[in-house]
Coordinates of C-alpha atoms in Angstrom, one line a residue:
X1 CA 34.2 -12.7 -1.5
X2 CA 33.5 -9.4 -1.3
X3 CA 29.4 -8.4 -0.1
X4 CA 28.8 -6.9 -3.7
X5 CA 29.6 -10.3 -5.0
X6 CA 27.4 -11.7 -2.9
X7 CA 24.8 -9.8 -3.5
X8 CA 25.4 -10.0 -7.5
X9 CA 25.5 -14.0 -7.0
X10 CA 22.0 -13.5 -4.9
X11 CA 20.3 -11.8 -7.6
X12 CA 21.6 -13.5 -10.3
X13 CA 20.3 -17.1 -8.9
X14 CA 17.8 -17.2 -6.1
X15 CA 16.3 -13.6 -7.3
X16 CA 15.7 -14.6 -10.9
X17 CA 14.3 -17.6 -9.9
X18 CA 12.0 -16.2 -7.3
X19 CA 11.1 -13.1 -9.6
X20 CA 10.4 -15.1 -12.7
X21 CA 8.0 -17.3 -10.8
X22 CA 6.0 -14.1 -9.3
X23 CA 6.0 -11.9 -12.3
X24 CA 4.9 -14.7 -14.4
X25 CA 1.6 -14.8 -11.5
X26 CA 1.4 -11.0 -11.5
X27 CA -1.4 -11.0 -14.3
X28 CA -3.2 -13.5 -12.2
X29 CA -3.0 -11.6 -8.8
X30 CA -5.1 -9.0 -9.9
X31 CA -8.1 -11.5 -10.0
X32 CA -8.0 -11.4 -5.9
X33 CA -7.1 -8.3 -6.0
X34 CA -9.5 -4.6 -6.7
X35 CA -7.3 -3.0 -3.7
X36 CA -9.4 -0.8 -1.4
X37 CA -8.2 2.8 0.4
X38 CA -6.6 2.1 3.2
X39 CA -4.9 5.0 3.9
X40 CA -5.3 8.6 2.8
X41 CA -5.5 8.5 -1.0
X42 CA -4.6 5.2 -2.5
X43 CA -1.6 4.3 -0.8
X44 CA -1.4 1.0 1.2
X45 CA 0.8 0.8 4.4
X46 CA -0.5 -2.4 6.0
X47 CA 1.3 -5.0 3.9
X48 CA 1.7 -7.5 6.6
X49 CA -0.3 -9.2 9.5
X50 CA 2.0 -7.0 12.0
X51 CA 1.0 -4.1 10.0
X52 CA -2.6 -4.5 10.5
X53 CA -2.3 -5.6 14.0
X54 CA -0.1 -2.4 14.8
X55 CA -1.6 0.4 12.9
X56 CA 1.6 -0.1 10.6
X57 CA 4.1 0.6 13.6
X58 CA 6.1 -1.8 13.1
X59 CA 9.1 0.1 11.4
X60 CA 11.9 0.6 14.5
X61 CA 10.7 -2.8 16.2
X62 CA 10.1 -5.5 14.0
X63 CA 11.6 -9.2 14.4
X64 CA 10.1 -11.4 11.7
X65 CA 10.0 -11.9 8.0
X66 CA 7.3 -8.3 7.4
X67 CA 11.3 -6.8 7.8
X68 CA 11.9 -6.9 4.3
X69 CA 8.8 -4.3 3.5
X70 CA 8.5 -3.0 6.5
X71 CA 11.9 -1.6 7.2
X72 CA 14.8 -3.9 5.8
X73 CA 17.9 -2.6 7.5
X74 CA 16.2 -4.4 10.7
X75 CA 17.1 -8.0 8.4
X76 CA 20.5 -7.2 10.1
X77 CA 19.6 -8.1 13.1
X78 CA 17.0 -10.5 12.8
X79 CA 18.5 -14.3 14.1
X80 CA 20.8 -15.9 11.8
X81 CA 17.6 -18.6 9.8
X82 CA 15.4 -18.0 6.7
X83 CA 12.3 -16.7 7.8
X84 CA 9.3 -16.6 5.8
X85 CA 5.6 -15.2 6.1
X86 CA 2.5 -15.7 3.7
X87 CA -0.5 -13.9 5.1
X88 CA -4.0 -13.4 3.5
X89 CA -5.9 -10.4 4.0
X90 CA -9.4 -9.8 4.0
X91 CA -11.0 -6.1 3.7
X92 CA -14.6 -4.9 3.3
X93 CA -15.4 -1.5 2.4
X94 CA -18.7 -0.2 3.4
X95 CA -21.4 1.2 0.6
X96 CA -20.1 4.8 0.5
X97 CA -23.4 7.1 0.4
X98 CA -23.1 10.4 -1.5
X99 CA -26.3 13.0 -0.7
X100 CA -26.1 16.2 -2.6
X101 CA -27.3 19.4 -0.6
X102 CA -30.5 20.4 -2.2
X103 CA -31.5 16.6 -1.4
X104 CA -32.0 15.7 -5.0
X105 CA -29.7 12.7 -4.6
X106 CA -29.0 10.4 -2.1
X107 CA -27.3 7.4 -3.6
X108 CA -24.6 5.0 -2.6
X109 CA -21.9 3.4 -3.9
X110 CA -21.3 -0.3 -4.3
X111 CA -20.2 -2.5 -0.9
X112 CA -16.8 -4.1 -1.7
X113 CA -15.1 -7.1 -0.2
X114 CA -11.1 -8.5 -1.2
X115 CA -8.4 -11.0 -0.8
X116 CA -5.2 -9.9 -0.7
X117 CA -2.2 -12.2 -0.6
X118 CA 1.2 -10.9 1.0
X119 CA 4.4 -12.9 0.9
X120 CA 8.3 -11.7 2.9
X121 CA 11.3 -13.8 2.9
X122 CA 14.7 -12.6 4.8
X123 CA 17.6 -14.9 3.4
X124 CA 20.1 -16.2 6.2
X125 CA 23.2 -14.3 6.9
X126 CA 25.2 -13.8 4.0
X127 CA 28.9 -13.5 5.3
X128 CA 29.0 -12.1 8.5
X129 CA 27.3 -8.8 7.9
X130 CA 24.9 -8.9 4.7
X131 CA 21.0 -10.2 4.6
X132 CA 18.8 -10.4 1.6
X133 CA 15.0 -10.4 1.3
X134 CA 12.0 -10.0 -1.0
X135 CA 8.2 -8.9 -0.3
X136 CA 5.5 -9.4 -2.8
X137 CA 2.7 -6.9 -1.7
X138 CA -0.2 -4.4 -2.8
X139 CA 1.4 -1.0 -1.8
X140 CA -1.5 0.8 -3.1
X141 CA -5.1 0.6 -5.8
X142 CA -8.5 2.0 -5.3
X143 CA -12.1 0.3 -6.9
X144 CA -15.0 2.1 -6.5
X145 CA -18.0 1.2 -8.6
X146 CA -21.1 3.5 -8.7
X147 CA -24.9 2.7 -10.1
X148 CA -26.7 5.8 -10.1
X149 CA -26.2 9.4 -11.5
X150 CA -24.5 11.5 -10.9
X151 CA -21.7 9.5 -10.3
X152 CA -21.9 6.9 -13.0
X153 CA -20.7 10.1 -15.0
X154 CA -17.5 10.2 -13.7
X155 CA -17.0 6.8 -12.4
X156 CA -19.1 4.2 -13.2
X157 CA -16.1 2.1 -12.2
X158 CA -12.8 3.8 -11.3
X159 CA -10.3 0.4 -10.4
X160 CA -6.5 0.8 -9.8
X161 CA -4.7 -2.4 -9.2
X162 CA -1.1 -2.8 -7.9
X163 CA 1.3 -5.3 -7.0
X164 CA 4.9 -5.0 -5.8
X165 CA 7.8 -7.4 -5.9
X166 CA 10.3 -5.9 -3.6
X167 CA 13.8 -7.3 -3.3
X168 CA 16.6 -5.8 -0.5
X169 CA 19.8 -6.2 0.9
X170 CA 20.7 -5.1 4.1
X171 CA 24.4 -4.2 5.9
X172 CA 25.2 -4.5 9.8
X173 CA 27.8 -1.4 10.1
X174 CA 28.4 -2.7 13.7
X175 CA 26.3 -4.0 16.8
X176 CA 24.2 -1.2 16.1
X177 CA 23.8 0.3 13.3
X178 CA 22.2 -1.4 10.0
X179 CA 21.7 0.2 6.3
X180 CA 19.0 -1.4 3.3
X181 CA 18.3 -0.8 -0.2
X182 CA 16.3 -2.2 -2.5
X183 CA 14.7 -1.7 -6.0
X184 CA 10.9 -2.0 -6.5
X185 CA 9.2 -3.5 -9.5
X186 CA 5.5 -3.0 -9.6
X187 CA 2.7 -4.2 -11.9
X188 CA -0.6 -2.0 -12.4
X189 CA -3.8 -2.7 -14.3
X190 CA -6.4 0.1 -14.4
X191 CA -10.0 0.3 -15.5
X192 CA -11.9 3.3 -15.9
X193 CA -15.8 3.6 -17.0
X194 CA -18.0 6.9 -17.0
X195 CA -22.0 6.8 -18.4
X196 CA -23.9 9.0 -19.7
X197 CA -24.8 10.8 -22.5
X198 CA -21.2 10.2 -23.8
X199 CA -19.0 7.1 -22.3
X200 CA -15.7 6.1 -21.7
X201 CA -14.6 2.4 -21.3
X202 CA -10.6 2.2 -21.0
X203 CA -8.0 -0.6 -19.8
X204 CA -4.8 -0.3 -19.7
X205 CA -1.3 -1.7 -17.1
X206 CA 2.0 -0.9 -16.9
X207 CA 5.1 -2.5 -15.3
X208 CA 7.3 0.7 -13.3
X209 CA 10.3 0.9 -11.4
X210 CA 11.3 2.5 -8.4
X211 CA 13.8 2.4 -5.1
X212 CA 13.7 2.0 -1.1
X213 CA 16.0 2.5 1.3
X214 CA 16.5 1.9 5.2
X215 CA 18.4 2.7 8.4
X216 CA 18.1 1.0 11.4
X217 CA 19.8 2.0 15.1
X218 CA 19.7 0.1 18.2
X219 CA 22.2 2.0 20.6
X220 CA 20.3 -0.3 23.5
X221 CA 18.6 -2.7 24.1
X222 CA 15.5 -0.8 25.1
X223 CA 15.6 1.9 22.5
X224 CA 15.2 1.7 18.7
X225 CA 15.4 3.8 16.1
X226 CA 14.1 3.1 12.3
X227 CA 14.3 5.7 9.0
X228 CA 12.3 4.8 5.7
X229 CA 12.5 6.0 2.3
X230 CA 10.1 5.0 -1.1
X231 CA 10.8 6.6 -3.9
X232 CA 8.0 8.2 -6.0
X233 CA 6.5 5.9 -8.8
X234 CA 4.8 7.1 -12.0
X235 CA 2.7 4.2 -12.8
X236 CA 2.7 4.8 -16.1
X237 CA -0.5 2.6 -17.7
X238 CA -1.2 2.1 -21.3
X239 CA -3.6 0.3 -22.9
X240 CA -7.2 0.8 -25.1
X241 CA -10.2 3.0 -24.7
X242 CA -13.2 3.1 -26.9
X243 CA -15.0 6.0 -26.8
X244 CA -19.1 7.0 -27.2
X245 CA -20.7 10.1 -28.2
X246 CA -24.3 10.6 -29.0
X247 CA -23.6 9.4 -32.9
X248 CA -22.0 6.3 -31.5
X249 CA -18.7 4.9 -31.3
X250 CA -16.2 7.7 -31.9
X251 CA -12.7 6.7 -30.9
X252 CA -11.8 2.9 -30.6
X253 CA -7.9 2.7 -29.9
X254 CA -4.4 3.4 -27.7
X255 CA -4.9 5.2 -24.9
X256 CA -2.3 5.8 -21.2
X257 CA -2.1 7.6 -18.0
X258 CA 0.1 8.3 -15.3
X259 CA -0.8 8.5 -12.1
X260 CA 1.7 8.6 -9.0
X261 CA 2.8 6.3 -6.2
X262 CA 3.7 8.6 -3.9
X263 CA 7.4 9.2 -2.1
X264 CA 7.1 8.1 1.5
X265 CA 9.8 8.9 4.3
X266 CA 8.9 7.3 7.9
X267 CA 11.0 8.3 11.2
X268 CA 9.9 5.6 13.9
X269 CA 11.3 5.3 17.4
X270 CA 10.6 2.3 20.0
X271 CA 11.5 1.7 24.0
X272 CA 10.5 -1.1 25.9
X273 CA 8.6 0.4 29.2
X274 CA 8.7 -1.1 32.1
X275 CA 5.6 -3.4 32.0
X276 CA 8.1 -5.8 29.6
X277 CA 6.1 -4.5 26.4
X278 CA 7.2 -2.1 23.3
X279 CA 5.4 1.0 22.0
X280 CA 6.3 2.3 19.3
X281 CA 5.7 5.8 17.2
X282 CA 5.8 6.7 13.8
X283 CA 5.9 9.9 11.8
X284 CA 5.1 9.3 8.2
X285 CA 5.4 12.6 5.3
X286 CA 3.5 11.3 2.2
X287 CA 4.2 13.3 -1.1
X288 CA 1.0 13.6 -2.5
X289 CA 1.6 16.9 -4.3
X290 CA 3.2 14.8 -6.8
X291 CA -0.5 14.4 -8.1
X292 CA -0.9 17.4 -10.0
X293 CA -3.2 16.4 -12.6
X294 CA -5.5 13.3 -14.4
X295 CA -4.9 13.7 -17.9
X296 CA -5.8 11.1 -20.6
X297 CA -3.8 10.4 -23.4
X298 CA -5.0 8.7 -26.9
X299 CA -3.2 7.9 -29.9
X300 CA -5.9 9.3 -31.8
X301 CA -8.1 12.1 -32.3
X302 CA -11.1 12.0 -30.2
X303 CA -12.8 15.0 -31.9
X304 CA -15.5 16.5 -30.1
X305 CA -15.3 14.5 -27.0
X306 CA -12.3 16.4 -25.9
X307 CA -13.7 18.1 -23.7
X308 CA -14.9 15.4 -21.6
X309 CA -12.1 13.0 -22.2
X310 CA -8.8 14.6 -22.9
X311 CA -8.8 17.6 -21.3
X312 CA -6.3 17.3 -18.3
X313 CA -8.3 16.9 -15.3
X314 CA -7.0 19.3 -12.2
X315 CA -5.8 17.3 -8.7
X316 CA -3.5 19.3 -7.0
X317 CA -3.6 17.2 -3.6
X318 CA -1.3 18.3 -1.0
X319 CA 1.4 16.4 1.2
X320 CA 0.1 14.4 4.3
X321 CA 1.6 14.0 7.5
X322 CA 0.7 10.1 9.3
X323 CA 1.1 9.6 12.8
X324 CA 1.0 6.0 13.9
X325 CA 1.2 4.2 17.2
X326 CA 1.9 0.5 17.9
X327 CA 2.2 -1.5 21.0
X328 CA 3.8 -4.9 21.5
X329 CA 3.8 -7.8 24.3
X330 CA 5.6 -10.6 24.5
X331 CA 4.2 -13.4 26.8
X332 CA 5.4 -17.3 26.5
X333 CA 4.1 -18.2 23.2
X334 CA 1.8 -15.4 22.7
X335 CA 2.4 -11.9 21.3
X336 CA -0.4 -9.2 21.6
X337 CA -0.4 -6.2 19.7
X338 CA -2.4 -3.2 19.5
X339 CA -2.2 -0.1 17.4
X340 CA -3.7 3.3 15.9
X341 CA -3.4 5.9 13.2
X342 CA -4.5 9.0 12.6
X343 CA -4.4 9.9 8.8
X344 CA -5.0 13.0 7.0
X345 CA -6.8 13.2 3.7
X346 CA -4.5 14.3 0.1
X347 CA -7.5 15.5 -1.6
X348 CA -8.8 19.3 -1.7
X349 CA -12.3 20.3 -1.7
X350 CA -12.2 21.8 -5.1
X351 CA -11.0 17.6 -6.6
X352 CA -13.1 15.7 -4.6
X353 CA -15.0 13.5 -7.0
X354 CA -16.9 10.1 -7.2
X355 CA -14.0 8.1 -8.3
X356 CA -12.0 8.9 -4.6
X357 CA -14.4 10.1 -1.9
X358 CA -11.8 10.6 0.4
X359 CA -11.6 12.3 4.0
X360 CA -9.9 11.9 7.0
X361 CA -9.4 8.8 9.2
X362 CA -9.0 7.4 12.9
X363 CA -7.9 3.6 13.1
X364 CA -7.6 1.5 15.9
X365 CA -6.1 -2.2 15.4
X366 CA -5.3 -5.6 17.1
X367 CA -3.6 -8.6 17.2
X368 CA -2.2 -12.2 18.4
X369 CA 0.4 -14.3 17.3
X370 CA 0.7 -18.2 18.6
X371 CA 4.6 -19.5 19.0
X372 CA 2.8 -23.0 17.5
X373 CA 6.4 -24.5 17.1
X374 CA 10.0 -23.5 17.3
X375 CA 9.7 -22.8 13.8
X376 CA 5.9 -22.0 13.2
X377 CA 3.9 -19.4 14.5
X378 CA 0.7 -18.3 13.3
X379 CA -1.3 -15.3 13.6
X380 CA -4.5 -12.9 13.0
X381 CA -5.0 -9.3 13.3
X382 CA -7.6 -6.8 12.5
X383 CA -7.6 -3.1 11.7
X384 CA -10.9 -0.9 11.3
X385 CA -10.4 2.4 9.7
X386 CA -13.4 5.0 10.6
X387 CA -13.8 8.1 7.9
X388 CA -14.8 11.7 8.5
X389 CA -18.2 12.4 6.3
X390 CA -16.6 14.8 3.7
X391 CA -18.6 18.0 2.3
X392 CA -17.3 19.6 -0.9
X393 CA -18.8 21.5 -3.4
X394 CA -17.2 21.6 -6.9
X395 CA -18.0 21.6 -10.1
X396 CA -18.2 17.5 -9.8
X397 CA -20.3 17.5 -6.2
X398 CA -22.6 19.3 -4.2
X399 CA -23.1 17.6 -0.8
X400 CA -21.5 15.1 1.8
X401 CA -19.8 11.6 1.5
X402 CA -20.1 9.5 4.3
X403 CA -20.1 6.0 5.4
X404 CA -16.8 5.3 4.1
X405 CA -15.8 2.9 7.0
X406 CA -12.8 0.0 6.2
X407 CA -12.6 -3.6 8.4
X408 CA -9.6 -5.3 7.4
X409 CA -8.4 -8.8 8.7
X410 CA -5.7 -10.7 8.2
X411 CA -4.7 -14.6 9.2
X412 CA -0.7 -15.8 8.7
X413 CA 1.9 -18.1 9.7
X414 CA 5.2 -17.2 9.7
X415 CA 8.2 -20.8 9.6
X416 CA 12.0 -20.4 10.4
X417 CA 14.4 -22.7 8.7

């Protein structure tokens, strides 16, 4: 049987079985889920308990189930059981506080805590060269909810939900070299409220379609080298908007918008130094300039509130370079990790607005997993991500951001059968 069989077999039992049963919960995930800014933007790397205990470093040198987000040409390698992982991540976002320079305002935004649920499975070895896994994760979403003016103009609530069921097969070439692919499905809801003398109160969600794909080369035993690819993502959402001027209710119908999921590539390289433990660095390009523009679409005419609701809205963020560092020891049944990022911000002074205060970040991390079992290990790791105050002043601000701090925290277990 040839491997394309075996994949087609794959997807055409275990997959649909497996997808039908997540995409049927999709619409309930986003109930745990108002996904917070992580990284620069609104992307989400740390997808996994390793991820948040490495700073996301965990793409050359990776050994457990996270492999089939993380990087899944390293499935090829991984021991020759099913692996699973179900983690539960925890993330508080401090009150952001906004304080205009003429000190006319000083007002802050609302604190916000989640629950996010992450799920990888790696399959067993499929003939002697072929693994399959899926990853059900948030790989991006931003919610930030506002009481006062000026920002309940712009964003009394500005909430961008995503989910990702991620399915990938992976090829061993030889004893070193590995290759992935996989196809990503992912399910957003949006909301969007402004206030004030006119209003805007949309929903809308969309279900979009992208690729991944993964190298993975281990010419020894000490050295590793991993290579990541996401494809870009138009989440395209549609749904209603109503719409208020200072008559009342003026527009009441279909409305969409497209935002972007950004193209990622990640080069990662890991050695084992002498004290018996792994570091690990990773250079990550994000394609932010993909963003160019926020522009509302409604089925209808909105009359005179185009101005304020249908005139494309200017973005222009730029590309972003990552750099992450992660560091792993292995000790009897205990594993220690430590990482830390330093992350540049997409967003130019003349966009910054209420709805995405965003500036640049410093993150340190941590983490321990317990070798409970054979079979079962379990685990918790912690990430705290400390922001830049931001100035800008646009035709939207005038005055600093700050206090834009993240704590994330995750707990897991991880079984082999």
């Amino acid at each position: 049987m040839t491997y394309i069989n075996i994949w087609r077999n794959w997807v055409s039992f275990e997959t649909t079985i497996i997808l039908g049963e997540i995409m049927k919960r999709l619409t309930l995930l986003p109930l745990l889920l108002s996904s917070a800014v992580f990284a620069g933007g609104y992307k989400v790397p740390e997808t996994s308990l390793n991820a948040i205990a490495l700073s996301a470093a965990n793409v050359a040198h990776s050994h457990g189930a996270e492999n089939a987000y993380s990087n899944p040409a390293n499935m090829a390698f991984m021991e020759d059981k099913q692996s699973i992982e179900a983690d539960l991540i925890y993330i508080g976002l401090d009150p952001v506080k906004y304080k205009s320079n003429d000190g006319s305002t000083d007002i802050s935004a609302k604190s916000e805590t989640f629950l996010l649920p992450s799920l990888h499975y790696v399959s067993g070895k499929l003939g002697e060269r072929a693994r399959v896994g899926l990853s059900v994760v948030v790989p991006g979403g931003l919610s930030k909810r506002w009481s006062d003016s000026p920002a309940v103009d712009k964003a009394k609530e500005f909430t961008l939900e995503v989910v990702e069921v991620n399915p990938s097969v992976a090829f061993k070439i030889n004893d070193t070299l590995a290759v992935a692919a996989g196809f990503r499905i992912v399910s957003t809801s949006g909301v969007v409220k402004s206030k004030s003398v006119v209003s805007r109160d949309m929903t809308g969600d969309s279900i979009d379609m992208g690729y991944n794909l993964a190298l993975s080369y281990k010419p020894t035993k000490k050295l590793e080298f991993g290579l990541t690819y996401r494809s870009n993502i138009d989440l395209t959402v549609t749904g209603e908007a109503k719409l208020d001027g200072l008559t009342g209710l003026v527009y009441d119908g279909g409305a969409s918008v497209t935002v972007p999921l950004p193209a990622t590539i990640n080069v990662a390289v890991a050695y084992e130094i002498p004290v018996d433990a792994t570091i690990e660095f990773v250079y990550e390009r994000v394609n932010w300039s993909a963003y160019k523009s926020l522009d509302f679409n409604y089925v209808g005419n909105v009359g005179g509130l185009a101005p304020y609701f249908d005139d494309p809205i200017a973005k222009d963020w730029k590309d972003t370079n990552v750099f992450r560092v992660g560091l792993t020891k292995v000790m009897d049944k205990y594993t220690f990790m430590a990482g830390a990022v330093k992350d540049e911000s997409p967003v130019p002074d003349k966009s910054l607005s209420f709805e995405l205060p965003d500036s640049d970040s410093v993150s340190v991390s941590g983490g321990v997993r317990y070798q409970y079992s054979k079979n079962l290990n379990i685990g918790f790791a912690a990430l705290y991500s400390m922001r830049d105050t931001r100035k800008a002043t646009n035709s939207d601000v005038d005055g600093e951001f700050s206090n834009s701090n993240v704590l994330i925290m995750s707990a897991g277990l991880g079984y082999k059968f």
